[in-house]
Coordinates of C-alpha atoms in Angstrom, one line a residue:
Chain D
X19 CA -79.5 25.2 -2.6
X20 CA -77.9 23.1 0.4
X21 CA -79.7 20.0 0.3
X22 CA -78.0 18.6 3.8
X23 CA -77.9 19.3 7.5
X24 CA -73.8 20.1 6.5
X25 CA -73.6 23.9 7.0
X26 CA -76.6 23.9 10.2
X27 CA -72.8 22.4 11.7
X28 CA -74.9 20.2 14.2
X29 CA -71.9 18.3 15.8
X30 CA -74.2 15.0 15.4
X31 CA -73.3 13.4 12.1
X32 CA -74.5 10.3 11.4
X33 CA -72.3 8.8 8.3
X34 CA -74.2 5.3 7.2
X35 CA -73.2 2.7 4.2
X36 CA -75.9 1.6 2.3
X37 CA -74.6 -1.5 0.7
X38 CA -72.1 0.5 -1.4
X39 CA -70.5 -2.1 -4.5
X40 CA -67.8 -1.0 -6.7
X41 CA -65.8 -1.8 -9.1
X42 CA -62.9 -1.0 -11.8
X43 CA -64.1 -1.8 -14.7
X44 CA -64.1 -5.5 -14.8
X45 CA -62.7 -5.8 -11.3
X46 CA -64.5 -5.8 -8.7
X47 CA -63.4 -3.9 -5.8
X48 CA -66.3 -3.6 -2.8
X49 CA -69.3 -5.7 -2.9
X50 CA -72.3 -5.3 -0.5
X51 CA -70.4 -2.4 2.2
X52 CA -72.6 -1.5 5.3
X53 CA -70.6 0.5 7.8
X54 CA -73.2 2.1 10.4
X55 CA -70.4 5.6 12.3
X56 CA -71.8 8.0 14.8
X57 CA -70.4 11.6 15.8
X58 CA -67.1 11.1 17.4
X59 CA -66.8 7.8 17.3
X60 CA -63.8 6.8 14.6
X61 CA -63.9 3.8 13.4
X62 CA -61.3 1.4 11.5
X63 CA -60.8 0.1 8.1
X64 CA -58.5 -3.4 8.4
X65 CA -58.0 -5.3 6.3
X66 CA -54.7 -6.7 3.9
X67 CA -53.8 -4.7 1.3
X68 CA -55.9 -4.5 -2.1
X69 CA -58.8 -5.2 0.8
X70 CA -61.0 -2.4 -1.2
X71 CA -60.0 0.1 2.0
X72 CA -58.8 3.4 0.0
X73 CA -61.4 2.4 -2.3
X74 CA -64.6 2.9 0.4
X75 CA -62.9 6.4 1.6
X76 CA -62.6 7.0 -1.9
X77 CA -66.4 5.9 -2.1
X78 CA -67.8 7.3 0.8
X79 CA -66.1 11.1 -0.2
X80 CA -67.1 10.1 -4.0
X81 CA -63.8 10.6 -5.5
X82 CA -65.9 7.5 -6.2
X83 CA -68.9 7.0 -7.3
X84 CA -70.6 3.2 -6.6
X85 CA -72.3 0.9 -8.5
X86 CA -75.0 -0.2 -6.6
X87 CA -75.7 1.0 -3.0
X88 CA -75.3 4.6 -1.5
X89 CA -73.6 6.4 1.2
X90 CA -76.3 8.9 3.6
X91 CA -75.1 12.9 5.9
X92 CA -77.6 11.9 8.2
X93 CA -80.5 10.2 5.4
X94 CA -79.1 13.0 2.3
X95 CA -77.8 10.6 -0.1
X96 CA -73.9 11.8 -0.9
X97 CA -74.6 11.1 -4.8
X98 CA -76.8 13.2 -5.1
X99 CA -74.8 16.2 -3.2
X100 CA -73.1 18.2 -5.5
X101 CA -69.0 18.0 -5.5
X102 CA -68.6 21.9 -3.3
X103 CA -71.6 20.7 -0.9
X104 CA -69.4 16.8 -0.2
X105 CA -66.8 19.3 0.2
X106 CA -67.9 21.5 3.1
X107 CA -68.9 18.0 4.9
X108 CA -66.4 15.7 4.7
X109 CA -62.7 15.8 4.3
X110 CA -60.0 13.7 3.0
X111 CA -56.8 13.4 3.9
X112 CA -54.4 10.1 1.1
X113 CA -52.6 8.1 1.9
X114 CA -50.1 10.7 -0.5
X115 CA -49.7 14.4 -1.5
X116 CA -47.4 14.0 -4.5
X117 CA -46.4 18.8 -4.0
X118 CA -44.3 19.4 -7.4
X119 CA -44.2 22.9 -6.2
X120 CA -43.0 24.6 -3.1
X121 CA -45.9 25.9 -1.2
X122 CA -46.6 27.1 2.4
X123 CA -47.7 25.5 4.9
X124 CA -50.0 28.4 5.3
X125 CA -51.6 27.9 2.0
X126 CA -52.3 24.2 2.0
X127 CA -54.9 24.7 5.0
X128 CA -56.2 28.1 3.4
X129 CA -55.9 25.6 0.0
X130 CA -59.1 23.7 2.8
X131 CA -61.1 27.1 2.5
X132 CA -61.5 26.1 -0.8
X133 CA -65.5 24.5 -0.8
X134 CA -65.9 28.0 1.3
X135 CA -64.8 31.2 -0.5
X136 CA -65.0 33.1 -3.5
X137 CA -62.2 34.1 -5.0
X138 CA -61.1 36.8 -2.2
X139 CA -61.1 34.6 1.1
X140 CA -61.8 37.1 3.4
X141 CA -60.3 37.7 7.2
X142 CA -62.6 34.9 8.6
X143 CA -61.3 32.5 6.4
X144 CA -57.3 33.9 7.3
X145 CA -58.8 33.3 10.7
X146 CA -59.8 29.9 10.3
X147 CA -56.6 28.9 9.4
X148 CA -54.6 31.0 11.9
X149 CA -57.4 28.7 14.3
X150 CA -57.0 25.3 12.6
X151 CA -53.0 25.5 12.8
X152 CA -52.5 26.3 16.1
X153 CA -55.5 23.8 17.6
X154 CA -53.1 21.6 15.6
X155 CA -49.8 23.6 17.7
X156 CA -47.7 23.4 14.5
X157 CA -48.9 27.6 13.7
X158 CA -44.4 27.4 14.2
X159 CA -43.9 26.3 10.6
X160 CA -46.8 28.5 9.0
X161 CA -44.6 30.3 6.7
X162 CA -42.4 26.9 6.2
X163 CA -41.9 25.0 3.4
X164 CA -44.9 22.2 3.1
X165 CA -42.1 19.9 0.4
X166 CA -39.5 20.5 3.6
X167 CA -41.0 19.5 6.3
X168 CA -40.2 15.9 8.2
X169 CA -43.1 13.0 6.6
X170 CA -44.8 13.5 10.4
X171 CA -45.3 17.9 9.8
X172 CA -47.3 16.5 6.2
X173 CA -49.1 15.2 8.3
X174 CA -50.6 17.2 9.9
X175 CA -50.7 19.5 7.3
X176 CA -52.8 17.8 6.3
X177 CA -54.9 16.9 8.3
X178 CA -54.9 21.0 9.6
X179 CA -56.5 21.1 5.7
X180 CA -58.5 18.6 6.2
X181 CA -60.5 20.8 9.2
X182 CA -59.2 24.0 7.2
X183 CA -63.1 22.3 5.8
X184 CA -65.0 22.1 8.9
X185 CA -66.5 19.1 7.5
X186 CA -68.6 17.3 9.7
X187 CA -67.1 13.6 8.9
X188 CA -63.0 12.6 8.9
X189 CA -62.1 11.2 6.4
X190 CA -58.0 9.5 6.1
X191 CA -56.2 6.3 4.1
X192 CA -53.8 5.5 6.9
X193 CA -52.4 8.5 8.5
X194 CA -49.9 6.9 9.6
X195 CA -47.9 5.3 6.8
X196 CA -44.9 7.6 7.2
X197 CA -44.9 8.3 10.6
X198 CA -42.5 7.2 13.3
X199 CA -43.5 5.5 16.1
X200 CA -43.7 9.4 18.7
X201 CA -46.0 11.1 15.6
X202 CA -47.8 7.6 14.8
X203 CA -49.2 8.4 18.2
X204 CA -49.5 11.6 18.6
X205 CA -51.2 11.5 14.7
X206 CA -53.7 9.4 16.5
X207 CA -53.9 11.0 19.9
X208 CA -55.6 13.7 17.8
X209 CA -58.1 12.2 15.3
X210 CA -59.2 11.1 18.6
X211 CA -58.9 14.4 20.3
X212 CA -61.0 15.9 17.4
X213 CA -63.6 13.0 16.1
X214 CA -64.6 13.6 21.3
X215 CA -64.3 17.5 21.3
X216 CA -65.6 18.2 17.7
X217 CA -67.6 15.8 17.1
X218 CA -66.4 15.1 14.1
X219 CA -67.1 11.0 12.6
X220 CA -63.2 10.0 11.1
X221 CA -63.2 7.3 9.1
X222 CA -59.7 5.8 8.4
X223 CA -57.7 2.9 6.3
X224 CA -55.0 2.0 9.2
X225 CA -52.6 -1.5 8.4
X226 CA -51.5 -1.5 11.9
X227 CA -53.3 -3.5 13.9
X228 CA -52.6 -3.0 17.0
X229 CA -53.3 1.4 16.9
X230 CA -56.6 1.0 15.1
X231 CA -57.3 -1.7 18.1
X232 CA -55.5 0.9 20.9
X233 CA -57.7 4.1 18.6
X234 CA -61.0 3.0 17.2
X235 CA -63.8 2.6 18.5
X236 CA -64.8 0.9 15.7
X237 CA -63.3 -1.7 13.2
X238 CA -64.1 -3.0 10.4
X239 CA -62.6 -5.9 9.2
X240 CA -62.7 -6.4 5.0
X241 CA -61.5 -8.8 2.5
X242 CA -62.0 -8.8 -0.5
X243 CA -64.2 -6.0 -1.0
X244 CA -66.9 -7.8 1.7
X245 CA -67.2 -7.2 5.4
X246 CA -65.0 -9.9 7.7
X247 CA -66.1 -9.6 10.3
X248 CA -66.8 -5.4 12.2
X249 CA -67.2 -4.1 16.2
X250 CA -65.4 -3.3 18.6
X251 CA -61.5 -4.4 18.5
X252 CA -62.0 -7.1 20.8
X253 CA -64.0 -8.8 18.8
X254 CA -63.0 -8.5 15.9
X255 CA -59.1 -8.7 16.0
X256 CA -59.3 -12.0 16.7
X257 CA -56.7 -14.6 15.8
X258 CA -59.0 -16.9 14.2
X259 CA -59.6 -13.2 12.7
X260 CA -56.5 -12.3 11.7
X261 CA -55.4 -15.5 11.0
X262 CA -58.1 -16.7 8.0
X263 CA -58.0 -12.6 6.9
X264 CA -54.3 -11.6 6.8
X265 CA -52.8 -15.1 6.7
X266 CA -50.8 -15.4 10.1
X267 CA -50.8 -16.5 12.8
X268 CA -51.1 -13.9 15.5
X269 CA -51.1 -14.2 19.5
X270 CA -53.7 -11.2 21.0
X271 CA -53.6 -10.7 24.5
X272 CA -54.7 -7.5 26.6
X273 CA -52.6 -4.0 28.0
X274 CA -55.0 -2.3 29.9
X275 CA -58.5 -3.7 28.5
X276 CA -57.3 -3.2 24.8
X277 CA -56.4 -5.9 22.4
X278 CA -52.8 -6.6 22.0
X279 CA -50.9 -7.9 18.4
X280 CA -48.3 -10.1 18.1
X281 CA -48.2 -11.6 14.6
X282 CA -46.0 -14.5 14.4
X283 CA -45.4 -16.0 11.3
X284 CA -47.6 -16.0 7.8
X285 CA -49.8 -19.7 7.1
Chain X
X29 CA -52.0 30.5 28.0
X30 CA -55.0 32.4 26.2
X31 CA -53.5 35.7 26.0
X32 CA -50.7 33.6 25.0
X33 CA -52.3 32.3 21.6
X34 CA -53.5 34.8 20.7
X35 CA -49.5 36.1 20.4
X36 CA -48.9 33.6 18.1
X37 CA -52.0 33.9 16.1
X38 CA -51.5 37.2 16.0
X39 CA -47.7 36.7 14.6
X40 CA -48.7 34.0 12.5
X41 CA -51.3 36.1 10.4
X42 CA -48.4 39.2 10.8
X43 CA -45.8 37.2 8.7
X44 CA -49.0 36.3 6.2
X45 CA -50.0 39.8 5.9
X46 CA -46.3 40.3 5.6
X47 CA -45.8 38.3 2.2
X48 CA -48.8 39.8 1.0
X49 CA -47.7 42.4 1.2
X50 CA -44.5 41.9 -0.8
X51 CA -46.4 39.8 -3.4
X52 CA -48.2 43.5 -4.2
X53 CA -44.8 44.5 -3.9
X54 CA -43.1 42.4 -6.5
X55 CA -46.5 43.3 -8.4
X56 CA -46.1 46.8 -8.5
X57 CA -42.7 47.3 -9.0
X58 CA -42.7 44.9 -12.3
X59 CA -45.2 47.4 -14.1
X60 CA -42.5 50.8 -12.7
X61 CA -39.8 48.5 -15.2
X62 CA -42.5 47.7 -17.2
X63 CA -43.4 51.3 -17.4
X64 CA -39.4 52.1 -17.7
X65 CA -38.6 49.4 -20.1
X66 CA -40.6 50.7 -22.7
X67 CA -39.5 54.8 -22.1
X68 CA -36.6 53.0 -23.4
X69 CA -37.7 50.7 -25.9
X70 CA -39.2 53.1 -28.1
X71 CA -36.3 55.5 -28.0
X72 CA -33.6 52.6 -29.6
X73 CA -33.9 51.3 -33.5
X74 CA -31.8 51.9 -35.5
X75 CA -33.0 55.1 -37.3
X76 CA -31.7 58.1 -36.1
X77 CA -34.3 59.8 -34.1
X78 CA -33.5 61.0 -30.6
X79 CA -34.3 60.9 -28.0
X80 CA -36.7 64.2 -27.8
X81 CA -38.4 63.4 -31.1
X82 CA -39.2 59.5 -30.9
X83 CA -41.5 61.2 -27.5
X84 CA -42.9 64.4 -29.3
X85 CA -42.9 61.4 -32.0
X86 CA -45.6 59.4 -29.9
X87 CA -46.9 62.0 -28.6
X88 CA -47.9 63.8 -31.5
X89 CA -49.2 61.1 -33.1
X90 CA -51.4 60.2 -30.3
X91 CA -52.9 63.2 -30.0
X92 CA -53.4 63.5 -33.7
X93 CA -55.2 60.8 -33.0
X94 CA -57.6 61.4 -30.1
X95 CA -58.9 64.7 -32.4
X96 CA -59.2 63.0 -34.9
X97 CA -61.4 59.9 -32.8
X98 CA -63.7 63.4 -30.8
X99 CA -64.4 64.8 -34.1
X100 CA -64.9 61.5 -35.4
X101 CA -67.4 61.1 -32.9
X102 CA -69.3 65.0 -33.5
X103 CA -69.6 63.9 -36.8
X104 CA -67.2 66.0 -38.2
X105 CA -69.2 68.9 -36.9
X106 CA -66.1 70.4 -35.1
X107 CA -63.0 71.6 -35.7
X108 CA -60.3 70.9 -32.7
X109 CA -56.8 71.7 -32.6
X110 CA -55.0 70.8 -29.7
X111 CA -52.9 68.7 -30.9
X112 CA -49.6 69.9 -30.7
X113 CA -46.5 70.3 -33.9
X114 CA -43.1 69.3 -32.9
X115 CA -42.1 69.6 -36.5
X116 CA -40.7 65.8 -36.5
X117 CA -40.3 64.2 -40.1
X118 CA -43.6 61.8 -41.0
X119 CA -40.9 59.7 -41.8
X120 CA -39.8 59.5 -38.0
X121 CA -43.5 58.9 -36.9
X122 CA -44.2 56.2 -38.7
X123 CA -40.8 54.3 -37.8
X124 CA -41.5 55.2 -33.6
X125 CA -45.8 54.7 -34.5
X126 CA -45.6 51.9 -36.9
X127 CA -42.9 50.1 -36.6
X128 CA -41.4 50.1 -32.6
X129 CA -44.4 51.4 -31.1
X130 CA -46.4 47.7 -32.2
X131 CA -43.4 45.3 -31.8
X132 CA -42.8 46.9 -28.6
X133 CA -46.6 46.3 -27.3
X134 CA -46.1 43.1 -29.2
X135 CA -44.0 42.7 -27.3
X136 CA -45.2 42.7 -23.8
X137 CA -48.8 41.0 -25.3
X138 CA -46.8 37.9 -25.9
X139 CA -44.7 37.7 -23.1
X140 CA -47.1 38.2 -21.1
X141 CA -49.1 35.4 -22.9
X142 CA -47.0 32.5 -22.5
X143 CA -45.5 33.3 -19.0
X144 CA -49.2 32.4 -18.1
X145 CA -50.1 29.8 -20.7
X146 CA -46.6 28.2 -18.9
X147 CA -47.6 29.0 -15.9
X148 CA -51.0 27.3 -15.8
X149 CA -49.4 24.0 -17.8
X150 CA -46.8 23.9 -14.9
X151 CA -49.8 23.8 -12.8
X152 CA -52.4 21.7 -14.3
X153 CA -50.0 19.1 -15.3
X154 CA -48.4 19.1 -12.0
X155 CA -44.5 19.2 -13.4
X156 CA -41.8 22.0 -13.7
X157 CA -40.8 21.5 -17.7
X158 CA -44.0 21.6 -19.0
X159 CA -44.3 25.6 -21.0
X160 CA -47.1 26.3 -23.4
X161 CA -45.3 23.9 -26.2
X162 CA -45.2 20.7 -24.3
X163 CA -48.8 19.4 -25.5
X164 CA -46.9 20.7 -29.1
X165 CA -48.9 23.9 -30.6
X166 CA -45.7 25.5 -31.3
X167 CA -45.1 22.6 -33.8
X168 CA -48.2 22.2 -35.1
X169 CA -48.0 26.0 -35.9
X170 CA -44.7 25.7 -37.5
X171 CA -46.8 22.5 -39.3
X172 CA -49.6 25.1 -40.1
X173 CA -46.6 28.0 -41.4
X174 CA -44.7 25.5 -43.4
X175 CA -47.2 24.4 -45.6
X176 CA -48.4 27.6 -46.3
X177 CA -45.4 28.6 -46.7
X178 CA -43.6 25.8 -49.3
X179 CA -46.4 24.6 -50.6
X180 CA -48.9 27.5 -50.9
X181 CA -51.3 25.6 -49.4
X182 CA -54.1 27.4 -47.8
X183 CA -56.8 26.8 -44.7
X184 CA -58.8 29.8 -45.6
X185 CA -58.1 30.6 -49.2
X186 CA -56.0 33.9 -48.6
X187 CA -54.1 35.5 -51.6
X188 CA -52.5 37.6 -48.5
X189 CA -49.3 35.7 -47.7
X190 CA -49.5 36.9 -43.9
X191 CA -53.2 36.0 -43.4
X192 CA -52.2 32.4 -45.2
X193 CA -49.6 31.3 -43.2
X194 CA -50.9 32.9 -39.8
X195 CA -54.1 31.2 -39.6
X196 CA -52.4 28.2 -41.2
X197 CA -50.5 27.9 -37.9
X198 CA -53.3 29.2 -35.4
X199 CA -56.2 26.5 -36.4
X200 CA -53.3 24.0 -36.2
X201 CA -51.7 24.6 -34.0
X202 CA -55.8 25.2 -31.8
X203 CA -56.1 21.7 -33.4
X204 CA -53.3 20.0 -31.9
X205 CA -55.3 21.3 -28.2
X206 CA -58.5 19.4 -29.5
X207 CA -56.3 16.6 -30.5
X208 CA -54.7 15.8 -27.4
X209 CA -58.0 17.0 -25.1
X210 CA -60.2 14.7 -27.0
X211 CA -57.3 11.8 -26.3
X212 CA -56.9 13.1 -22.8
X213 CA -61.2 12.6 -22.0
X214 CA -60.9 9.6 -23.2
X215 CA -58.0 8.0 -20.9
X216 CA -58.6 9.8 -17.7
X217 CA -57.1 13.4 -18.5
X218 CA -54.6 12.7 -16.3
X219 CA -51.0 15.3 -16.6
X220 CA -49.0 11.9 -17.6
X221 CA -52.1 10.8 -21.1
X222 CA -51.8 15.0 -21.6
X223 CA -47.7 15.5 -22.0
X224 CA -47.0 11.9 -23.8
X225 CA -49.3 12.2 -26.3
X226 CA -48.4 16.1 -26.9
X227 CA -45.0 14.2 -27.2
X228 CA -45.5 12.6 -29.9
X229 CA -47.2 14.5 -32.2
X230 CA -45.1 17.1 -31.8
X231 CA -42.8 14.3 -33.0
X232 CA -45.9 14.1 -35.9
X233 CA -46.4 17.5 -36.5
X234 CA -42.5 17.5 -36.7
X235 CA -42.3 15.0 -38.9
X236 CA -44.9 16.5 -41.3
X237 CA -42.9 19.9 -41.3
X238 CA -39.1 17.8 -42.3
X239 CA -41.3 16.5 -45.0
X240 CA -42.3 19.6 -46.4
X241 CA -38.7 20.9 -46.1
X242 CA -37.3 17.9 -47.6
X243 CA -40.0 18.2 -51.3
X244 CA -39.9 22.0 -50.5
X245 CA -37.8 24.7 -52.0
X246 CA -34.6 25.9 -50.9
X247 CA -35.8 29.7 -50.7
X248 CA -38.8 28.4 -49.2
X249 CA -38.1 25.4 -46.9
X250 CA -35.6 28.4 -45.9
X251 CA -38.2 30.9 -45.3
X252 CA -40.3 28.3 -43.2
X253 CA -37.6 28.1 -40.7
X254 CA -36.9 31.0 -39.8
X255 CA -40.2 31.8 -38.9
X256 CA -40.0 29.2 -36.8
X257 CA -37.5 30.8 -35.6
X258 CA -38.9 34.2 -32.5
X259 CA -39.1 37.2 -34.3
X260 CA -41.3 40.7 -33.8
X261 CA -39.9 41.8 -36.7
X262 CA -43.4 42.0 -38.0
X263 CA -45.9 43.2 -35.2
X264 CA -48.3 45.7 -36.8
X265 CA -50.6 47.3 -34.3
X266 CA -53.1 44.6 -36.3
X267 CA -51.2 42.0 -35.6
X268 CA -51.0 42.6 -31.5
X269 CA -54.4 43.8 -32.0
X270 CA -56.1 40.3 -33.2
X271 CA -53.9 38.5 -30.3
X272 CA -54.6 40.8 -27.3
X273 CA -58.3 40.2 -27.9
X274 CA -57.5 35.9 -27.4
X275 CA -55.5 36.8 -24.5
X276 CA -58.9 39.3 -23.3
X277 CA -60.8 36.5 -24.4
X278 CA -58.7 33.7 -22.6
X279 CA -57.4 35.0 -19.9
X280 CA -60.6 36.2 -17.0
X281 CA -61.4 32.1 -17.7
X282 CA -57.8 31.5 -16.3
X283 CA -57.7 33.7 -13.8
X284 CA -61.4 32.7 -12.3
X285 CA -59.8 29.1 -11.6
X286 CA -56.3 30.2 -10.2
X287 CA -57.9 29.2 -6.6
X288 CA -58.6 25.5 -8.6
X289 CA -54.7 25.5 -9.3
X290 CA -53.6 26.1 -6.2
X291 CA -55.6 22.8 -5.4
X292 CA -54.8 20.2 -8.5
X293 CA -50.9 20.9 -7.2
X294 CA -52.1 18.6 -4.2
X295 CA -53.3 16.1 -6.3
X296 CA -56.2 15.2 -7.6
X297 CA -57.7 13.0 -4.9
X298 CA -57.7 15.9 -3.1
X299 CA -58.5 18.5 -5.1
X300 CA -62.1 15.8 -5.4
X301 CA -62.3 15.9 -1.9
X302 CA -62.1 19.2 -2.1
X303 CA -65.2 20.0 -4.4
X304 CA -62.9 20.5 -7.0
X305 CA -63.3 18.6 -11.1
X306 CA -59.9 17.7 -11.3
X307 CA -60.3 16.2 -15.0
X308 CA -62.1 18.8 -16.0
X309 CA -59.9 22.2 -14.2
X310 CA -57.6 20.6 -16.4
X311 CA -58.6 19.9 -20.1
X312 CA -60.1 23.0 -20.0
X313 CA -57.4 25.5 -18.7
X314 CA -56.0 23.6 -20.7
X315 CA -57.5 24.7 -24.2
X316 CA -58.0 28.3 -22.9
X317 CA -54.3 28.2 -22.3
X318 CA -53.3 26.9 -25.8
X319 CA -56.1 28.8 -27.9
X320 CA -53.7 31.8 -26.0
X321 CA -50.1 30.5 -27.0
X322 CA -51.4 29.9 -30.8
X323 CA -52.5 33.6 -30.6
X324 CA -49.6 34.4 -29.8
X325 CA -47.0 32.3 -31.9
X326 CA -49.6 32.1 -35.0
X327 CA -47.9 35.7 -35.7
X328 CA -44.1 35.5 -33.9
X329 CA -43.9 31.2 -34.6
X330 CA -41.1 29.7 -30.6
X331 CA -40.9 32.6 -29.3
X332 CA -39.5 29.6 -26.5
X333 CA -38.8 30.6 -22.9
X334 CA -40.2 32.8 -21.6
X335 CA -43.3 30.4 -20.9
X336 CA -41.2 28.4 -19.6
X337 CA -38.6 30.7 -16.7
X338 CA -40.5 33.3 -16.1
X339 CA -43.5 31.0 -14.0
X340 CA -40.6 29.5 -12.2
X341 CA -38.7 32.4 -11.3
X342 CA -42.1 34.3 -10.1
X343 CA -42.3 31.4 -8.5
X344 CA -39.0 31.7 -6.1
X345 CA -39.8 35.2 -5.3
X346 CA -43.3 34.9 -4.2
X347 CA -44.6 31.9 -3.7
X348 CA -46.7 29.8 -5.4
X349 CA -50.6 30.3 -4.6
X350 CA -51.3 31.3 -8.9
X351 CA -54.1 34.8 -7.5
X352 CA -50.8 36.1 -7.0
X353 CA -48.7 33.9 -9.0
X354 CA -50.9 34.0 -12.8
X355 CA -50.7 38.0 -12.7
X356 CA -47.0 38.3 -11.7
X357 CA -45.5 36.4 -13.8
X358 CA -47.3 37.4 -16.7
X359 CA -46.5 40.6 -16.1
X360 CA -42.8 39.1 -14.8
X361 CA -43.2 37.2 -19.0
X362 CA -43.4 40.9 -20.6
X363 CA -40.0 42.6 -19.2
X364 CA -38.9 39.7 -20.2
X365 CA -39.7 39.7 -23.6
X366 CA -39.4 43.5 -24.1
X367 CA -35.8 43.9 -21.9
X368 CA -34.9 41.2 -24.1
X369 CA -36.0 42.7 -27.4
X370 CA -34.0 45.2 -26.7
X371 CA -31.2 43.5 -26.4
X372 CA -32.4 42.1 -29.5
X373 CA -32.4 45.3 -32.1
X374 CA -28.8 46.8 -29.6
X375 CA -26.4 43.6 -29.0
X376 CA -25.4 43.7 -33.3
X377 CA -26.8 46.8 -34.2
X378 CA -28.3 47.6 -36.6
X379 CA -28.3 43.6 -37.5
X380 CA -32.3 42.8 -35.2
X381 CA -31.1 39.8 -34.4
X382 CA -34.5 37.4 -33.9
X383 CA -35.7 36.7 -30.4
X384 CA -35.9 33.9 -29.7
X385 CA -32.2 33.1 -30.1
X386 CA -32.1 36.6 -27.2
X387 CA -34.7 34.9 -25.0
X388 CA -32.5 31.7 -23.7
X389 CA -29.2 33.9 -23.5
X390 CA -30.2 36.4 -21.3
X391 CA -33.6 33.7 -20.3
X392 CA -30.6 30.7 -19.0
X393 CA -28.1 33.2 -16.4
X394 CA -30.6 34.5 -14.8
X395 CA -32.3 31.3 -14.3
X396 CA -29.0 29.3 -13.1
X397 CA -28.0 32.6 -11.3
X398 CA -31.5 31.7 -9.4
X399 CA -31.6 27.9 -8.7
X400 CA -27.5 28.7 -7.7
X401 CA -28.6 31.1 -5.1
X402 CA -31.4 29.2 -3.6
X403 CA -30.4 25.9 -1.7
X404 CA -33.5 24.2 -1.6
X405 CA -34.2 20.2 -2.1
X406 CA -36.5 21.2 -5.5
X407 CA -34.4 24.4 -6.9

């Protein structure tokens, strides 16, 4: 029944996006986008608003179905997998999680076990939740109400929920958008560690070019649904590209080997 | 460090297990409450029957039924005499067994059904204001009933008044759910579409009912109006059977969807990323919850508030995990409606109030108390 290598938990998953094209009705959003990410790598997707960052994440995760192209997980076509199979391979942290009714942090993280469990949840599921809470050092929040937490805490809980899925690929949409500086760094360091220690493929859409430069191994710069530039942060985040894509004059210097971008003014 | 971590892990586990224990305690407590309420409710009424006589009548009638059933199983070849004879006047037995008991059980089943449907609607529409009637079920049923009462039009061509009214109400309620289903299927099945479509249809049905009331004769109009107040007076064993059958057909699906309902609360995108087809779960759950509601409303009219408030009260006490919330809030709804109906029968005795009026009187203070007691952002 299982067509992917995901349940084997090799920890060496490879994600390939091949020529993905997607449009919302007649409005094109992605045009022939191809990327490749290895296990333990963090890929940052950057680009201005409406460039297609979120759409790309949703296409990878099969929330949206690309009109052309394919998403391959270790060679297995994601579009041929069931929703549950995809859910066992990929965790997704959306930009915002609307929570109408109060729910404890524990229960939110337990929901990440949904792709694995039957109606009852086993002692094993509970144990997995406890492990994830601990790995993220949020076990103290376990019985707190999710809706009462700060933005940074909520973000960690949502990442914990995605990790409870035991994915090989972790997709995040603007993981730092509502966070203060300290929480931004904490979350990014956490992602970096997770990629390194668990051999995860981490793909994040991110607005903050400096965070992308510091924490991503690879950067894909999208513009109007197309890949404008891709490669190492030092190669992609250069004044010329930022000028073309964002319409902003910027100086890029280097701090301990990583590019540091200071936007000056719109052109 | 290992030891410290294990300690933290076992502490969280202990807290979680304690919470689960609390949930089970709430469920068993509610069950016990229901037992007590049933015990009290059968003894209360305008007829002058003592508590002892009431119980004796129930025991006698039940055992007689069992006796007859066993005998017919043996094709009448044996003759049993284990049923006691307490010398209860047969008039009393009729009152207790054919008027009070079906009413008591109808209150339980309808309360459970409305609370369950309300819980499901709140989850799939992701809206704390949702109730079983949010998508217009009750207005549609009201229109169907008015059609039968005022114009004498029966979809099932039944000449029996009760059947004509109930079947009309049921058919229109289901029609309403199907219309919402069809519309939201085309438009992406977001909670917003469903709520807006539901409100639009609600106005349509009540507009048509108003029209009927405008052209109808006075006594028929009044009767149609009375039908719409929720009322358990006309409960019979047969009606109870039909409502329970529909409930038995719908509840398993909804209970099996408990995890999906949980996941829906995180938003459609997250639900999809967890392997749950949010759209499909929302649409089918809506249909099942509506069918459930229609099966109750068609006999007892619109009993408001239980379906809105029972889920909230239970959520405040045991939290939002639908594996526990669904059974707990249906039990609580059953207890709440039976308590209200018992009050409706006693407050102005021998006058009996429509239970729909009492649910609001009893539900609102309880709800307000819980809201004020909580110091949460949400409630």
